[in-house]
PDB file of C-alpha atoms in Angstrom:
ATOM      1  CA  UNK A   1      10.407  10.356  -0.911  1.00 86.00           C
ATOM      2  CA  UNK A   2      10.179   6.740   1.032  1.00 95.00           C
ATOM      3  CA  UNK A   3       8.620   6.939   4.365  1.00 97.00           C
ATOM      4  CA  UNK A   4       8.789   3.107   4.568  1.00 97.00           C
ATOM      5  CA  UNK A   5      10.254  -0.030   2.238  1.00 97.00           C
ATOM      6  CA  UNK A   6       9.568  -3.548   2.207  1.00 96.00           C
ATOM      7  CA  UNK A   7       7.419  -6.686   1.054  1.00 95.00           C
ATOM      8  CA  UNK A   8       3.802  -6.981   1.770  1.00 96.00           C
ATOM      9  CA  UNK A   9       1.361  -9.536   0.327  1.00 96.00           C
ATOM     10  CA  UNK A  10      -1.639  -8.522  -1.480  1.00 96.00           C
ATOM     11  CA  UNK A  11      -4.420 -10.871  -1.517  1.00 96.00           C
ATOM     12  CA  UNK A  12      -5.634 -11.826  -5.416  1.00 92.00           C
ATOM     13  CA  UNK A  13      -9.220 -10.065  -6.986  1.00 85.00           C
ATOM     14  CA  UNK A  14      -9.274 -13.839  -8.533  1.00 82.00           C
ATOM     15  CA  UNK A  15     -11.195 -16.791  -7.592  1.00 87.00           C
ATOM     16  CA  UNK A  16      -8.040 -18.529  -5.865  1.00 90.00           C
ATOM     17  CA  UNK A  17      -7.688 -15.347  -3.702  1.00 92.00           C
ATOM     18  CA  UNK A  18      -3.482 -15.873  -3.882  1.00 95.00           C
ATOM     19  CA  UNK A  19      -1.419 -14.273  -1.345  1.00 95.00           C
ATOM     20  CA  UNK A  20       1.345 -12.295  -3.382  1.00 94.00           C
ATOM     21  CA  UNK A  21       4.261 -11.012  -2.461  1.00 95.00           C
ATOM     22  CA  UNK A  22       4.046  -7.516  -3.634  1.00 95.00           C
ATOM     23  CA  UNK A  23       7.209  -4.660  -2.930  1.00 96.00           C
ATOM     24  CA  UNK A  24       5.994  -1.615  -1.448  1.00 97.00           C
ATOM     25  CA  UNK A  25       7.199   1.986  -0.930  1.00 97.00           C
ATOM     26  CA  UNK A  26       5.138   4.531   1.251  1.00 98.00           C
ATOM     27  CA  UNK A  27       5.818   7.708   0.372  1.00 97.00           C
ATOM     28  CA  UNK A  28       3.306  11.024   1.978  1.00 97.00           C
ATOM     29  CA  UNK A  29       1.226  10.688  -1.289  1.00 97.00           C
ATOM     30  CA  UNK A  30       0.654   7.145  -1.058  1.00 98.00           C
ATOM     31  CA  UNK A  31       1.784   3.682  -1.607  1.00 98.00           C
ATOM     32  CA  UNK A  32       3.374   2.387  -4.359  1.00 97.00           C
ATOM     33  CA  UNK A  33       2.840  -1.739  -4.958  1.00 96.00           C
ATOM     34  CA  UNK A  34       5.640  -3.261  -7.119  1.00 94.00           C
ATOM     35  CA  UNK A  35       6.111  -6.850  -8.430  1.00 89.00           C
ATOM     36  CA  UNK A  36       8.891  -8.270  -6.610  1.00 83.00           C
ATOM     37  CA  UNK A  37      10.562  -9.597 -10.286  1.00 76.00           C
ATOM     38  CA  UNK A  38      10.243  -5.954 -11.256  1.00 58.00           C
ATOM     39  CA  UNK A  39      12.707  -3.270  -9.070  1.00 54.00           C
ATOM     40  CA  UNK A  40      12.301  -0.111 -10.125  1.00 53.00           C
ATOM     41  CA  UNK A  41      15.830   1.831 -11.338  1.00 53.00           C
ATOM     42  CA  UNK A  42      14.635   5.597 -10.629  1.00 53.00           C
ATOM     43  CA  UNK A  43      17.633   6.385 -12.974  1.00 50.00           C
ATOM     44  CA  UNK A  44      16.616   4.320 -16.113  1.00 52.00           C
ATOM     45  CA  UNK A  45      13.752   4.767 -18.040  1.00 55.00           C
ATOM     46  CA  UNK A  46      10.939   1.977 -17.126  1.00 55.00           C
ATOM     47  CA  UNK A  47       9.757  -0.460 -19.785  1.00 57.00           C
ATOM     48  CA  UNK A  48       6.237  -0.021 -20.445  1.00 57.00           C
ATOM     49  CA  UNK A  49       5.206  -3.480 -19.058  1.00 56.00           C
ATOM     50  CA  UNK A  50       7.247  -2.545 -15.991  1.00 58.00           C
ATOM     51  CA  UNK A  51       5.498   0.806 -15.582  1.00 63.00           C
ATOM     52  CA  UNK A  52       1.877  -0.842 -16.195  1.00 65.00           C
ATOM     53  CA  UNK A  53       2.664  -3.520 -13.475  1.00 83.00           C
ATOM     54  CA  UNK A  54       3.161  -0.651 -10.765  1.00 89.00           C
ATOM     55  CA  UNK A  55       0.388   0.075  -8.811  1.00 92.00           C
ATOM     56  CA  UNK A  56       0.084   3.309  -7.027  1.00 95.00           C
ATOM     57  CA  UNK A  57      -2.764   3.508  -4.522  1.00 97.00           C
ATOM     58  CA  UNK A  58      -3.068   7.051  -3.550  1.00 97.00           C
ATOM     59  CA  UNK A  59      -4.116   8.821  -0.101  1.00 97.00           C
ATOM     60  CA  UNK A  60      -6.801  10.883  -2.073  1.00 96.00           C
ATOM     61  CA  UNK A  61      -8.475   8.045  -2.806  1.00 96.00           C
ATOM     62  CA  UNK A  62      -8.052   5.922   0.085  1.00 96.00           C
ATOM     63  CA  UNK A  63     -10.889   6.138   2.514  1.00 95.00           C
ATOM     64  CA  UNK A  64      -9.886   3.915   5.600  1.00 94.00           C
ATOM     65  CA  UNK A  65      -7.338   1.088   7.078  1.00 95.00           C
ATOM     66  CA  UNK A  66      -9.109  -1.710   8.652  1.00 93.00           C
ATOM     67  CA  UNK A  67      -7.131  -3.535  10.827  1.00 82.00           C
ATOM     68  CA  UNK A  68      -8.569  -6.824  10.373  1.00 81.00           C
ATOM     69  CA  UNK A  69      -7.226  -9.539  12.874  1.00 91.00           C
ATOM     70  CA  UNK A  70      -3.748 -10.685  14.258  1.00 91.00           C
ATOM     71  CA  UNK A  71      -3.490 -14.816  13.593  1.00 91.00           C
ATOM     72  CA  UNK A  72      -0.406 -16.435  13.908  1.00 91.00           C
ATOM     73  CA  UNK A  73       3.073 -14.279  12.692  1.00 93.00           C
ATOM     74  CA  UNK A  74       0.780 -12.042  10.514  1.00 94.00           C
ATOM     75  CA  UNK A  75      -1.257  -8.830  10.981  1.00 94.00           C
ATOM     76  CA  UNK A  76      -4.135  -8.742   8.085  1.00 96.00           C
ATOM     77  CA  UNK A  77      -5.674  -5.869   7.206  1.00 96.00           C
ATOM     78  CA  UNK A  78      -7.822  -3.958   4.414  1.00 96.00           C
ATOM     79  CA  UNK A  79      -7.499  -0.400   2.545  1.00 96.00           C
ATOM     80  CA  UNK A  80     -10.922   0.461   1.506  1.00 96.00           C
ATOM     81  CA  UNK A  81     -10.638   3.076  -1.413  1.00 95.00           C
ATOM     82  CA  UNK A  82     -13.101   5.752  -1.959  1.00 93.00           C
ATOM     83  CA  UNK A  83     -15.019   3.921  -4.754  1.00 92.00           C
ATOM     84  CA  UNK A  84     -15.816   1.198  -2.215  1.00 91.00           C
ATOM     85  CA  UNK A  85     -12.816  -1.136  -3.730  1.00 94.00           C
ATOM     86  CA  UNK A  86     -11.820  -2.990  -0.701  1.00 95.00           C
ATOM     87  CA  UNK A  87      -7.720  -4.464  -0.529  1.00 95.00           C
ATOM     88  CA  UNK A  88      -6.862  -7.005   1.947  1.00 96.00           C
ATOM     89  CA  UNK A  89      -3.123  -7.526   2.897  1.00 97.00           C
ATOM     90  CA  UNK A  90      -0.760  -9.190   5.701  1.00 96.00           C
ATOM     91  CA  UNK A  91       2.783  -8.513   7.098  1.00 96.00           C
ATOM     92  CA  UNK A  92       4.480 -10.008   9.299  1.00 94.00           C
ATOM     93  CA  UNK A  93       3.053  -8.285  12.807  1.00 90.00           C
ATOM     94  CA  UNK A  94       6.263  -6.928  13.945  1.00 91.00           C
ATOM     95  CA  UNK A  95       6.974  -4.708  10.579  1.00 94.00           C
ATOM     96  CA  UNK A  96       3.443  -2.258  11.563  1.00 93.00           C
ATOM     97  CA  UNK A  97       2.763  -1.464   8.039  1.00 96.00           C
ATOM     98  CA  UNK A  98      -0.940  -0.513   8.765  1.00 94.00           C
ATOM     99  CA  UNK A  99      -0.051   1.274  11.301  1.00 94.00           C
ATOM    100  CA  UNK A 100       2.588   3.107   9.018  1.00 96.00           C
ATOM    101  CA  UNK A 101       0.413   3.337   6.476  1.00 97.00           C
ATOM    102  CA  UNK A 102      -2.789   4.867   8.605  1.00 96.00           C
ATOM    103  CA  UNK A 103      -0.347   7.457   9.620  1.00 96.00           C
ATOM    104  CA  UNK A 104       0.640   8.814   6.420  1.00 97.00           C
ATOM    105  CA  UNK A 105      -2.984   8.827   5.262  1.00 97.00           C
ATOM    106  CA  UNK A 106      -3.987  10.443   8.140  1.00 96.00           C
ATOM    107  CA  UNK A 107      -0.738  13.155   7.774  1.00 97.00           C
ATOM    108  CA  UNK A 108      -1.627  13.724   4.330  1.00 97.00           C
ATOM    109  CA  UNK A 109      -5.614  14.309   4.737  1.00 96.00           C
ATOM    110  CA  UNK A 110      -4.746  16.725   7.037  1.00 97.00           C
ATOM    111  CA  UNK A 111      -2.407  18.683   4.718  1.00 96.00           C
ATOM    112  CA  UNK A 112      -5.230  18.933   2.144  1.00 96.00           C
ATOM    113  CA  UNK A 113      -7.889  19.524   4.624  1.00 96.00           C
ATOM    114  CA  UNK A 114      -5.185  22.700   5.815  1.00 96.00           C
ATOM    115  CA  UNK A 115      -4.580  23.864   1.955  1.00 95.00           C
ATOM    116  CA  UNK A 116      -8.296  23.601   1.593  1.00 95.00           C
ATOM    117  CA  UNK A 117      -8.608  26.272   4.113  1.00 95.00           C
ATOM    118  CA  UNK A 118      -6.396  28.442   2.934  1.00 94.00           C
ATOM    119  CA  UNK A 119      -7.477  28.404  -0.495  1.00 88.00           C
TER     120      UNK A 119
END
């Protein structure tokens, strides 16, 4: 289930260190980074290449959102992942993606720390 759709950019791993354009879906679990050429029909069967391309960057192994700096338009800011991996992105400021996105992370940790509990 969508908590939140729209375009982010992704800075590049590469030595140019691109801004792309990437389509993103939050969802409670995590988010879900798509290639804007690629939208994903939930009713068809995904092409391989399509399904490869889709990266899904999940709350259990996301450690933190940094919220980097405000410059300009654009609101930059990193999700460090629990191996150390370290993602910068931007948005526009007025869209509050990190902010969306620290919420769900923090929503979710607390459902596992409250199953962990239990169990």
């Amino acid at each position: 289930k969508a908590v939140k759709e729209g375009m982010l950019e992704k800075r590049s791993d590469g030595l140019l260190q691109l801004w792309k354009k990437k389509r993103c879906i939050l969802t409670e679990e995590g988010l879900l980074l798509i290639p804007p050429k690629h939208p994903p029909q939930p009713q068809q069967p995904q092409p391989a290449e399509t399904a490869a391309k889709i990266k899904e960057l999940h709350f259990s192994n996301m450690k933190t959102v940094d919220c980097v700096e405000r410059k300009g338009k654009y609101v930059y800011f990193t999700v460090v992942m629990a191996e150390g991996k370290e993602i910068d992105f931007r948005c526009a400021q007025e869209q509050g993606w990190n902010a969306a996105i620290t919420l769900q992370m923090v929503q979710y940790k607390n459902r596992q720390a409250i199953l962990a509990v239990r169990s």
